[in-house]
């Protein structure tokens, strides 16, 4: 990596997590300073211990983004050139049952970060936010006659009756920044959209640059194996390793775009290296491939010679039926492209899990 790819002083919130650790291993050495603020939450970090493979170049400050005191101490000392805002509570189901927690970390944590910068009298040259495909909600759907509509959430009554789709013959259109209006249907998605809007307002008022990456379903090595609310790929992997049949919610035909961690990190590296020409740039980051949950489960089961996955008819309130994206605009803007196939990514994850559990 060239020294220009990170450069300067970099502050990474939530930087001891899955994405932050992998990003640091890629470019922390090229920064003048790489400072991480992370509260090492036990849901992600068992025993509240930092990851063993966090690079030596990382200056880890244990602190919470909801704490003004914790952020003031770091921001005033570092005065970062680049802020990479990864800190967030994730998990659709958990956000419905712990809405305050998600609001505090994702929304108040973002405003606390901005207030700390204001109190320090400092404006970074570039703020980078990892947002989520959850901001799109159910996205855009197309009828057989070519007309389109953007449905609201599937109600509990609809799901309990087993009516999974929005119309018998309507099809989901892959999400895109330019083609899909954000319309989140769960608390988590709403807080991620709020992050985008808050940061857009603050950076616009301070004449600085903002990059937003709307990530699809990220998976790969260093993903938490103990967090029950995130990481369907790691959950399926553990079940298949134990010789169990993987349970499939709804009818198994839920679709997602599974993007391997190295492709996400290479997109972040490209974004950090290329500040947007104008105030704000928003891009979709995924594999560009739509995969059913059943096909994912079969791929993982095949690797472990596990039993065939089985449909349970269970469902989760607040889940979307389909989520995928187009990446052509991202490729054009960043000179980036996803390189990992699902089969190769799944195999790499299984090898890593074996090193953690065997």
Phi, psi and omega in degrees: 000138179283157182293346180277351187283334172243294175063162172056202182258124186241129173251127180239113175279141182064026189280001175262007180273193184305303182287317184298319180294317180294320177296316180298321179296337181275316190224002182301326181297338183271356180270151172297315172217142177232100185251130181247133169249120182210137181271001178050051182300134184296340177295331180256323184243093179306131182076006181055036179260140176293155179298140184295333184259021171294125187299155179297335181291346183276129172263099184272122174249113180286117183192171186242135180291345177275356182259115177300321181297315181297316182288320180302318183297323182280311186296316181296327181282317187275317186049069191292144171281322180232135174244123175251111187262097179258337187301125179192151166273135181238172178108111182300306184297318182295328181292335178282331181261342179229059185297321181296318178300314179295319178295319180296309184289311188282319183267302181294323177300324178290316180291326176297320177300314181293321178293325177296319176298318180296315180297329178278353182065038186229137176239115178293158180282342184204130174245132181240127179242131168270107177263201190215152172297345180296342179294338182280343185063224180284350176072202184258137179238150181240132175280163178302333180277003178095347178289154183239157176208157179241102185284161172276194183290154172282125185285164177300319179297319179297314181293320181294337177271000178075023176266095191277322187263169176263081183095148186292328188238005179282148182235142178288139176261130179308137183291151174205152179302319184276340187248349185235122179283129178301131179205074186297148181242003175224166185298318179303309180300321179296321180289327178291321176295322176299319176303313180303313185290320178297313181293325178297318180295316183290312181293324177296322180286342182249013175053046175234181189254145179228131173242131180240127177248114176272102187275141171278201184283106184273138178214163176143182179304146181081359172292141182301131176264358183249348182279114185282354187258350181224161171085065180297330181292317179290325177297311178301322182296318180294319179297314182294324178299327181275005178078019181266155172281130183284127178281137181248125179284162184052235180251011181085354184261014167304140179240147176218164173253107181267118184244129185288146186305321181296327177290323177295315181294321178295328174293318177298317178301316179296320180293316180297322182286336184237094175297146179297146181294323178255194185299314192221141176228131177235130183225154173266136179235111178204188176277341186079009182239130177272129182230133175285154176300325179295319179293321175300312182298319180295323179296317180290319178297320179300317181301320185261003185054040180273167178298159178300136176300157182228143179278132181254338185079359175290167181206166176238126173299140179089355177279146173270156181286312183228143176210118174204174182214164169263146183242005184302317180294323179293318177302317182292318184285325188253348188064032184243154171207147177290140185241344187265127172281160178299318182298314181293320180294318178298316180298317180296319179296319180298320179296320179292316180303322179300325180288338182269330188251339182280000000 
